Every structure is written in structure tokens, then in C-alpha cells.
Amino acid sequence: MTSIDALIPFERPHDPAALRARDADELARYAADPEHHWFRRRACAEALTGRVPEERVPGLLAVVRDGEETAELRVALLDLLAPLGDRAGLLSWLRHPDRGQDGPYGLRQAFLKARGVLGDRTATAGLADLAANPWRHLRELGEAGLDALADRHGLATVLADLGAARPEDRLARDRLRHRAGPDATRHGPARSLADPSAGSLGGFLADSLADSLADPDRLVAHQAHTLVTDPDLLRTLLGSNPPEEAALWAVCALHRLTGDDAEARAWYERLGRPRVEVPGLPEDVRRAIVHEYAGWCEPGTDPRWRVEALCTEPPAAVDVDVQLRRVTEALSAVGIAFEPPVSAHQDNGAGEGSYHLVRLGGDEDALFASTLGPFVGGADDSPARPALERAGLRWVDEATAGTTVTGLCVYHFGERGPLTVDTLLFYWQD
């Protein structure tokens, strides 16, 4: 028979089906044995889902408790064992203050999720915090723990535990109500903006759409606009003169559901074409930035940016080769030596970006040529500036470059807030 080691090679993905076909007791003994590599032990743990031999549970739990074991293995075993219930005081062990301290990456969060799976209502607030995490793999742990609590204790109990004071709590409440469906928590007459018998209204949104879209925390409003499923409900809301931000989120949601550009633009005009004013931001630079980033900006972005991108014309696409030729010809015409342009990827040796770097000969001077439009930048006193401006390129001076584009939140090396013009026009991300 092929050995378990041979079924889990290091140099290529293993075959989960072949591993699941092995005897459960054999897999459990392998997973608990510290003589084997943690990577292979983890694969055995995953292959044991739904068929853990009862007599092997104590030994596997001992691995979970062993602080010297690899975190990834401990997490896999915890995912395997927590659904079996509170064996050998697992919940008490998980609730110990030491388990809430920072440790190997992801372990504390996995412990918190397991408490939810085991029905521990004292974990509710921590799970709501985790479910609001911007990193999806951590957010999903929090959501799984909350879902397990709702399944164990009932939705109403978990909603009462959460309350609504914090944005994290409101995020969790809205998602749980949506998951449960439109009728799960309705008591008495529905406060719907539309007839609740008319079909799917997007879960909780039938009752509280306006409140959620107008939430003072944009993460709550952003989530709400992704959950609503009924275009007619959104149209009814838009016709009821809601707060401006709620209306803008509704326009975003409506366009997501229908793809109707003309309807979105009609609502945009009716709302008075609201936008975020940014002093010092030239219109052509603004247009390039909003149409590049509003489609993948972070949830905390002001919805005015999102709707502006939906409802205004984008700039003409940049022919990068033509633009670089304009740059190099302009430099050559005035006798400025330069090195061949290199992309953001080449400049940094990794990642992608929205610029090419042109190093000028003879000193440390360099130019950045954006791929988002006819924009070039560098030191304001660069000898290349007059030639490039005569060639029809916009020089992004240092004052403009340092302008923060408020309300437009873009991911950049772990941060998710507004960035300056130079970072957006000449963007790079590893």
C-alpha cells in the first residue's frame, strides 16, 4: 500500500480524495505523531473531517494545546475537533486569558472562531470585531464563529448579545439578518419600503435598508449596498428623499444589480451631481484618478467617488508607447541624456504600478511618466520640465503631487486610507 508520506509530497499538491480513502484511525495516529512533518499531519487532519475516531480525540486535542507545535497544524486540528463539542475541557482552555494574547499569526483568531463553534456567547463581541477585519481570511473566521452561534442559540439571542452601539456590531447584525432571510427576525408589522410579500427583498434590507445605507460608518453602509437584491426596493428608497449618502449607496447598488448606466446617471443628475471637492486637484488629474481607482477602492470610500466614476465619462485610454515616445523625443530635442524608460515593475523588481521611470543622465534626476494620463512628475526644478510641458504633457508639480485625495480609500502596503496625488498617479504595489 502506498504510504501516507508518498500521498502527501512536498513538491506538488497532494490528492485529497486518495487521502480521505485511507483508514481514519491511521490518519488520526499520523496527525498526532510529532515524528512526522507538520505539513503532512495537517493534510491528514483535513482528511479526517466528519470521521474522527473517538478514542483518538484526546491525543489530537493534546496537539492543539501544545504551544511548541506549528500553528497551522493546531488550527487544522481545532477546525476538525471543535464541531465535535466541548471535549476534555476544550472550551475552558480556549477561554483562558493566555489564548487571547498575540502569538503565531492567525492562532488567536482561530481560537476565537472555535469558541463560537462551541457555542460560547462570551465570544460574540470579539467575533464581531474579527468579522469586521479588512483581511478576508480573518474576516471569514469571525463570520463563521458568529454563524455557529446563531445556529446554536438562535438569531434573536445573538442579535441581543451584539446590540448596535458599535459599527462592528451593526455590521455583524446586518450580515446575520441577511443570512437568515427576510422573515427570520420580523415581529409585528414590517417597516418595509415595499410590500414584503412581493418576493426577495434582500433579507434584513427589506426592513432597515435606509438606516443601514445611511449608517455613519461607511463600512456598514458599504456592506448593506452589497447585500440588497431587489432593484425595485432601491428605486422606492431613492424616490423617498433619503439622506444623500444613503441615496448614493442605493445608486451604486442599483447599478450593480441592473448595469443600467442611463438610470444611474438619471439619479445622479436628480441628486445634483454630488462630489467630493478637493482643493488643488486639477480636473484632468481628478478624472484619471477616479476612473482608475473607484472600481477597486476600499469599502470606507465616500460613495460620491463611486457614483462619480459610474456616471461621468472616463478619460481616453493612454497609449503608453506613444506617451513614452513623446517623453523621450522631448528630452532628446533639448539634449537631455536619459536612460530607457522602465516600468514600475522593473523599477522595483516586483509588483505592478501605474508609471514608468526615466532616469536622466549626469545626476540623480529622474522622471515619472504615469500610465493613467499625460502626466509626468519629478523635482519642480528639473531641467526636463519646460521641454515636457512644451510637448503637451502636464507636469505634476510638488504642490499638486502632495494633495491628498480625501475620501477615496485605496489599498497601499497594508493601509486603506486616502492617498496623495503622486502616489495615485505613480502607484506601485508589491
JSON list of C-alpha atoms in Angstrom, two decimals, residues 241-370:
[
{"chain": "A", "resi": 241, "resn": "ASN", "atom": "CA", "xyz": [-35.78, 61.51, -0.46]},
{"chain": "A", "resi": 242, "resn": "PRO", "atom": "CA", "xyz": [-33.30, 59.62, 1.76]},
{"chain": "A", "resi": 243, "resn": "PRO", "atom": "CA", "xyz": [-30.10, 61.20, 3.14]},
{"chain": "A", "resi": 244, "resn": "GLU", "atom": "CA", "xyz": [-27.58, 61.89, 0.39]},
{"chain": "A", "resi": 245, "resn": "GLU", "atom": "CA", "xyz": [-25.13, 59.14, 1.29]},
{"chain": "A", "resi": 246, "resn": "ALA", "atom": "CA", "xyz": [-27.93, 56.57, 1.53]},
{"chain": "A", "resi": 247, "resn": "ALA", "atom": "CA", "xyz": [-29.12, 57.65, -1.91]},
{"chain": "A", "resi": 248, "resn": "LEU", "atom": "CA", "xyz": [-25.63, 57.36, -3.37]},
{"chain": "A", "resi": 249, "resn": "TRP", "atom": "CA", "xyz": [-25.15, 53.88, -1.96]},
{"chain": "A", "resi": 250, "resn": "ALA", "atom": "CA", "xyz": [-28.54, 52.97, -3.40]},
{"chain": "A", "resi": 251, "resn": "VAL", "atom": "CA", "xyz": [-27.42, 54.18, -6.84]},
{"chain": "A", "resi": 252, "resn": "CYS", "atom": "CA", "xyz": [-24.30, 52.02, -6.56]},
{"chain": "A", "resi": 253, "resn": "ALA", "atom": "CA", "xyz": [-26.37, 49.00, -5.56]},
{"chain": "A", "resi": 254, "resn": "LEU", "atom": "CA", "xyz": [-28.91, 49.60, -8.30]},
{"chain": "A", "resi": 255, "resn": "HIS", "atom": "CA", "xyz": [-26.21, 49.79, -10.95]},
{"chain": "A", "resi": 256, "resn": "ARG", "atom": "CA", "xyz": [-24.61, 46.62, -9.57]},
{"chain": "A", "resi": 257, "resn": "LEU", "atom": "CA", "xyz": [-27.92, 44.79, -10.00]},
{"chain": "A", "resi": 258, "resn": "THR", "atom": "CA", "xyz": [-29.03, 46.21, -13.34]},
{"chain": "A", "resi": 259, "resn": "GLY", "atom": "CA", "xyz": [-25.93, 47.51, -15.13]},
{"chain": "A", "resi": 260, "resn": "ASP", "atom": "CA", "xyz": [-28.10, 50.35, -16.42]},
{"chain": "A", "resi": 261, "resn": "ASP", "atom": "CA", "xyz": [-25.78, 53.32, -16.96]},
{"chain": "A", "resi": 262, "resn": "ALA", "atom": "CA", "xyz": [-28.58, 55.62, -18.08]},
{"chain": "A", "resi": 263, "resn": "GLU", "atom": "CA", "xyz": [-30.67, 55.01, -14.97]},
{"chain": "A", "resi": 264, "resn": "ALA", "atom": "CA", "xyz": [-27.68, 55.57, -12.69]},
{"chain": "A", "resi": 265, "resn": "ARG", "atom": "CA", "xyz": [-26.90, 58.83, -14.46]},
{"chain": "A", "resi": 266, "resn": "ALA", "atom": "CA", "xyz": [-30.51, 59.96, -14.19]},
{"chain": "A", "resi": 267, "resn": "TRP", "atom": "CA", "xyz": [-30.44, 59.50, -10.41]},
{"chain": "A", "resi": 268, "resn": "TYR", "atom": "CA", "xyz": [-27.03, 61.21, -10.29]},
{"chain": "A", "resi": 269, "resn": "GLU", "atom": "CA", "xyz": [-28.46, 64.26, -12.04]},
{"chain": "A", "resi": 270, "resn": "ARG", "atom": "CA", "xyz": [-31.52, 64.23, -9.79]},
{"chain": "A", "resi": 271, "resn": "LEU", "atom": "CA", "xyz": [-29.25, 64.22, -6.75]},
{"chain": "A", "resi": 272, "resn": "GLY", "atom": "CA", "xyz": [-27.42, 67.29, -8.07]},
{"chain": "A", "resi": 273, "resn": "ARG", "atom": "CA", "xyz": [-24.21, 65.56, -9.21]},
{"chain": "A", "resi": 274, "resn": "PRO", "atom": "CA", "xyz": [-22.71, 65.44, -5.69]},
{"chain": "A", "resi": 275, "resn": "ARG", "atom": "CA", "xyz": [-18.97, 65.10, -5.47]},
{"chain": "A", "resi": 276, "resn": "VAL", "atom": "CA", "xyz": [-16.06, 65.39, -3.05]},
{"chain": "A", "resi": 277, "resn": "GLU", "atom": "CA", "xyz": [-14.34, 68.70, -3.57]},
{"chain": "A", "resi": 278, "resn": "VAL", "atom": "CA", "xyz": [-10.56, 68.50, -3.28]},
{"chain": "A", "resi": 279, "resn": "PRO", "atom": "CA", "xyz": [-8.82, 71.89, -3.38]},
{"chain": "A", "resi": 280, "resn": "GLY", "atom": "CA", "xyz": [-5.72, 71.84, -5.54]},
{"chain": "A", "resi": 281, "resn": "LEU", "atom": "CA", "xyz": [-6.80, 68.81, -7.59]},
{"chain": "A", "resi": 282, "resn": "PRO", "atom": "CA", "xyz": [-6.89, 69.64, -11.33]},
{"chain": "A", "resi": 283, "resn": "GLU", "atom": "CA", "xyz": [-9.93, 68.29, -13.18]},
{"chain": "A", "resi": 284, "resn": "ASP", "atom": "CA", "xyz": [-7.97, 66.17, -15.66]},
{"chain": "A", "resi": 285, "resn": "VAL", "atom": "CA", "xyz": [-5.97, 64.59, -12.85]},
{"chain": "A", "resi": 286, "resn": "ARG", "atom": "CA", "xyz": [-9.17, 64.04, -10.87]},
{"chain": "A", "resi": 287, "resn": "ARG", "atom": "CA", "xyz": [-10.86, 62.30, -13.78]},
{"chain": "A", "resi": 288, "resn": "ALA", "atom": "CA", "xyz": [-7.92, 59.99, -14.34]},
{"chain": "A", "resi": 289, "resn": "ILE", "atom": "CA", "xyz": [-7.75, 59.06, -10.66]},
{"chain": "A", "resi": 290, "resn": "VAL", "atom": "CA", "xyz": [-11.45, 58.48, -10.07]},
{"chain": "A", "resi": 291, "resn": "HIS", "atom": "CA", "xyz": [-11.84, 56.27, -13.12]},
{"chain": "A", "resi": 292, "resn": "GLU", "atom": "CA", "xyz": [-8.78, 54.25, -12.23]},
{"chain": "A", "resi": 293, "resn": "TYR", "atom": "CA", "xyz": [-9.43, 53.66, -8.55]},
{"chain": "A", "resi": 294, "resn": "ALA", "atom": "CA", "xyz": [-13.15, 53.94, -7.79]},
{"chain": "A", "resi": 295, "resn": "GLY", "atom": "CA", "xyz": [-13.76, 50.48, -9.23]},
{"chain": "A", "resi": 296, "resn": "TRP", "atom": "CA", "xyz": [-11.49, 48.80, -6.68]},
{"chain": "A", "resi": 297, "resn": "CYS", "atom": "CA", "xyz": [-11.33, 51.26, -3.84]},
{"chain": "A", "resi": 298, "resn": "GLU", "atom": "CA", "xyz": [-11.74, 50.23, -0.23]},
{"chain": "A", "resi": 299, "resn": "PRO", "atom": "CA", "xyz": [-15.15, 49.91, 1.49]},
{"chain": "A", "resi": 300, "resn": "GLY", "atom": "CA", "xyz": [-14.56, 53.08, 3.52]},
{"chain": "A", "resi": 301, "resn": "THR", "atom": "CA", "xyz": [-14.55, 55.24, 0.39]},
{"chain": "A", "resi": 302, "resn": "ASP", "atom": "CA", "xyz": [-17.03, 58.13, 0.20]},
{"chain": "A", "resi": 303, "resn": "PRO", "atom": "CA", "xyz": [-19.83, 56.93, -2.12]},
{"chain": "A", "resi": 304, "resn": "ARG", "atom": "CA", "xyz": [-19.66, 60.22, -4.03]},
{"chain": "A", "resi": 305, "resn": "TRP", "atom": "CA", "xyz": [-16.43, 58.97, -5.63]},
{"chain": "A", "resi": 306, "resn": "ARG", "atom": "CA", "xyz": [-18.08, 55.70, -6.62]},
{"chain": "A", "resi": 307, "resn": "VAL", "atom": "CA", "xyz": [-21.07, 57.36, -8.24]},
{"chain": "A", "resi": 308, "resn": "GLU", "atom": "CA", "xyz": [-18.90, 59.94, -9.98]},
{"chain": "A", "resi": 309, "resn": "ALA", "atom": "CA", "xyz": [-16.97, 57.11, -11.59]},
{"chain": "A", "resi": 310, "resn": "LEU", "atom": "CA", "xyz": [-20.21, 55.40, -12.67]},
{"chain": "A", "resi": 311, "resn": "CYS", "atom": "CA", "xyz": [-21.82, 58.50, -14.09]},
{"chain": "A", "resi": 312, "resn": "THR", "atom": "CA", "xyz": [-19.05, 60.53, -15.74]},
{"chain": "A", "resi": 313, "resn": "GLU", "atom": "CA", "xyz": [-17.09, 59.87, -18.88]},
{"chain": "A", "resi": 314, "resn": "PRO", "atom": "CA", "xyz": [-13.69, 58.29, -18.38]},
{"chain": "A", "resi": 315, "resn": "PRO", "atom": "CA", "xyz": [-10.62, 59.86, -19.97]},
{"chain": "A", "resi": 316, "resn": "ALA", "atom": "CA", "xyz": [-9.28, 58.45, -23.20]},
{"chain": "A", "resi": 317, "resn": "ALA", "atom": "CA", "xyz": [-7.17, 55.35, -22.77]},
{"chain": "A", "resi": 318, "resn": "VAL", "atom": "CA", "xyz": [-3.45, 56.03, -22.70]},
{"chain": "A", "resi": 319, "resn": "ASP", "atom": "CA", "xyz": [-1.27, 54.56, -25.43]},
{"chain": "A", "resi": 320, "resn": "VAL", "atom": "CA", "xyz": [1.74, 54.02, -23.21]},
{"chain": "A", "resi": 321, "resn": "ASP", "atom": "CA", "xyz": [4.17, 53.51, -26.09]},
{"chain": "A", "resi": 322, "resn": "VAL", "atom": "CA", "xyz": [3.10, 56.76, -27.74]},
{"chain": "A", "resi": 323, "resn": "GLN", "atom": "CA", "xyz": [3.33, 58.65, -24.46]},
{"chain": "A", "resi": 324, "resn": "LEU", "atom": "CA", "xyz": [6.82, 57.36, -23.68]},
{"chain": "A", "resi": 325, "resn": "ARG", "atom": "CA", "xyz": [7.90, 58.32, -27.17]},
{"chain": "A", "resi": 326, "resn": "ARG", "atom": "CA", "xyz": [6.63, 61.86, -26.54]},
{"chain": "A", "resi": 327, "resn": "VAL", "atom": "CA", "xyz": [8.66, 61.99, -23.36]},
{"chain": "A", "resi": 328, "resn": "THR", "atom": "CA", "xyz": [11.87, 60.69, -24.87]},
{"chain": "A", "resi": 329, "resn": "GLU", "atom": "CA", "xyz": [11.57, 62.80, -28.03]},
{"chain": "A", "resi": 330, "resn": "ALA", "atom": "CA", "xyz": [11.03, 65.93, -25.95]},
{"chain": "A", "resi": 331, "resn": "LEU", "atom": "CA", "xyz": [14.13, 65.16, -23.90]},
{"chain": "A", "resi": 332, "resn": "SER", "atom": "CA", "xyz": [16.20, 64.38, -26.97]},
{"chain": "A", "resi": 333, "resn": "ALA", "atom": "CA", "xyz": [15.11, 67.63, -28.65]},
{"chain": "A", "resi": 334, "resn": "VAL", "atom": "CA", "xyz": [16.75, 69.70, -25.91]},
{"chain": "A", "resi": 335, "resn": "GLY", "atom": "CA", "xyz": [19.80, 67.48, -25.50]},
{"chain": "A", "resi": 336, "resn": "ILE", "atom": "CA", "xyz": [18.96, 65.93, -22.13]},
{"chain": "A", "resi": 337, "resn": "ALA", "atom": "CA", "xyz": [20.52, 62.49, -21.79]},
{"chain": "A", "resi": 338, "resn": "PHE", "atom": "CA", "xyz": [18.34, 59.75, -20.34]},
{"chain": "A", "resi": 339, "resn": "GLU", "atom": "CA", "xyz": [18.20, 56.03, -19.78]},
{"chain": "A", "resi": 340, "resn": "PRO", "atom": "CA", "xyz": [15.49, 53.91, -21.43]},
{"chain": "A", "resi": 341, "resn": "PRO", "atom": "CA", "xyz": [12.16, 54.05, -19.54]},
{"chain": "A", "resi": 342, "resn": "VAL", "atom": "CA", "xyz": [11.48, 51.19, -17.14]},
{"chain": "A", "resi": 343, "resn": "SER", "atom": "CA", "xyz": [8.11, 50.12, -15.81]},
{"chain": "A", "resi": 344, "resn": "ALA", "atom": "CA", "xyz": [7.14, 50.26, -12.15]},
{"chain": "A", "resi": 345, "resn": "HIS", "atom": "CA", "xyz": [7.62, 46.50, -12.08]},
{"chain": "A", "resi": 346, "resn": "GLN", "atom": "CA", "xyz": [11.15, 46.79, -13.48]},
{"chain": "A", "resi": 347, "resn": "ASP", "atom": "CA", "xyz": [11.99, 49.75, -11.28]},
{"chain": "A", "resi": 348, "resn": "ASN", "atom": "CA", "xyz": [11.12, 47.84, -8.11]},
{"chain": "A", "resi": 349, "resn": "GLY", "atom": "CA", "xyz": [11.94, 44.33, -9.24]},
{"chain": "A", "resi": 350, "resn": "ALA", "atom": "CA", "xyz": [8.44, 43.09, -8.42]},
{"chain": "A", "resi": 351, "resn": "GLY", "atom": "CA", "xyz": [4.76, 44.05, -8.32]},
{"chain": "A", "resi": 352, "resn": "GLU", "atom": "CA", "xyz": [2.85, 46.30, -10.69]},
{"chain": "A", "resi": 353, "resn": "GLY", "atom": "CA", "xyz": [2.19, 50.00, -10.95]},
{"chain": "A", "resi": 354, "resn": "SER", "atom": "CA", "xyz": [0.98, 52.95, -12.97]},
{"chain": "A", "resi": 355, "resn": "TYR", "atom": "CA", "xyz": [4.19, 54.63, -14.07]},
{"chain": "A", "resi": 356, "resn": "HIS", "atom": "CA", "xyz": [7.44, 54.36, -15.99]},
{"chain": "A", "resi": 357, "resn": "LEU", "atom": "CA", "xyz": [10.67, 55.74, -14.58]},
{"chain": "A", "resi": 358, "resn": "VAL", "atom": "CA", "xyz": [13.02, 57.69, -16.82]},
{"chain": "A", "resi": 359, "resn": "ARG", "atom": "CA", "xyz": [16.42, 58.33, -15.28]},
{"chain": "A", "resi": 360, "resn": "LEU", "atom": "CA", "xyz": [18.19, 61.39, -16.57]},
{"chain": "A", "resi": 361, "resn": "GLY", "atom": "CA", "xyz": [21.92, 61.21, -17.27]},
{"chain": "A", "resi": 362, "resn": "GLY", "atom": "CA", "xyz": [24.59, 63.09, -15.39]},
{"chain": "A", "resi": 363, "resn": "ASP", "atom": "CA", "xyz": [22.90, 63.41, -12.00]},
{"chain": "A", "resi": 364, "resn": "GLU", "atom": "CA", "xyz": [20.28, 61.87, -9.74]},
{"chain": "A", "resi": 365, "resn": "ASP", "atom": "CA", "xyz": [17.34, 63.48, -11.52]},
{"chain": "A", "resi": 366, "resn": "ALA", "atom": "CA", "xyz": [14.55, 61.18, -12.69]},
{"chain": "A", "resi": 367, "resn": "LEU", "atom": "CA", "xyz": [11.08, 61.49, -14.18]},
{"chain": "A", "resi": 368, "resn": "PHE", "atom": "CA", "xyz": [7.92, 59.55, -13.56]},
{"chain": "A", "resi": 369, "resn": "ALA", "atom": "CA", "xyz": [5.53, 59.12, -16.51]},
{"chain": "A", "resi": 370, "resn": "SER", "atom": "CA", "xyz": [2.04, 57.99, -15.48]}
]
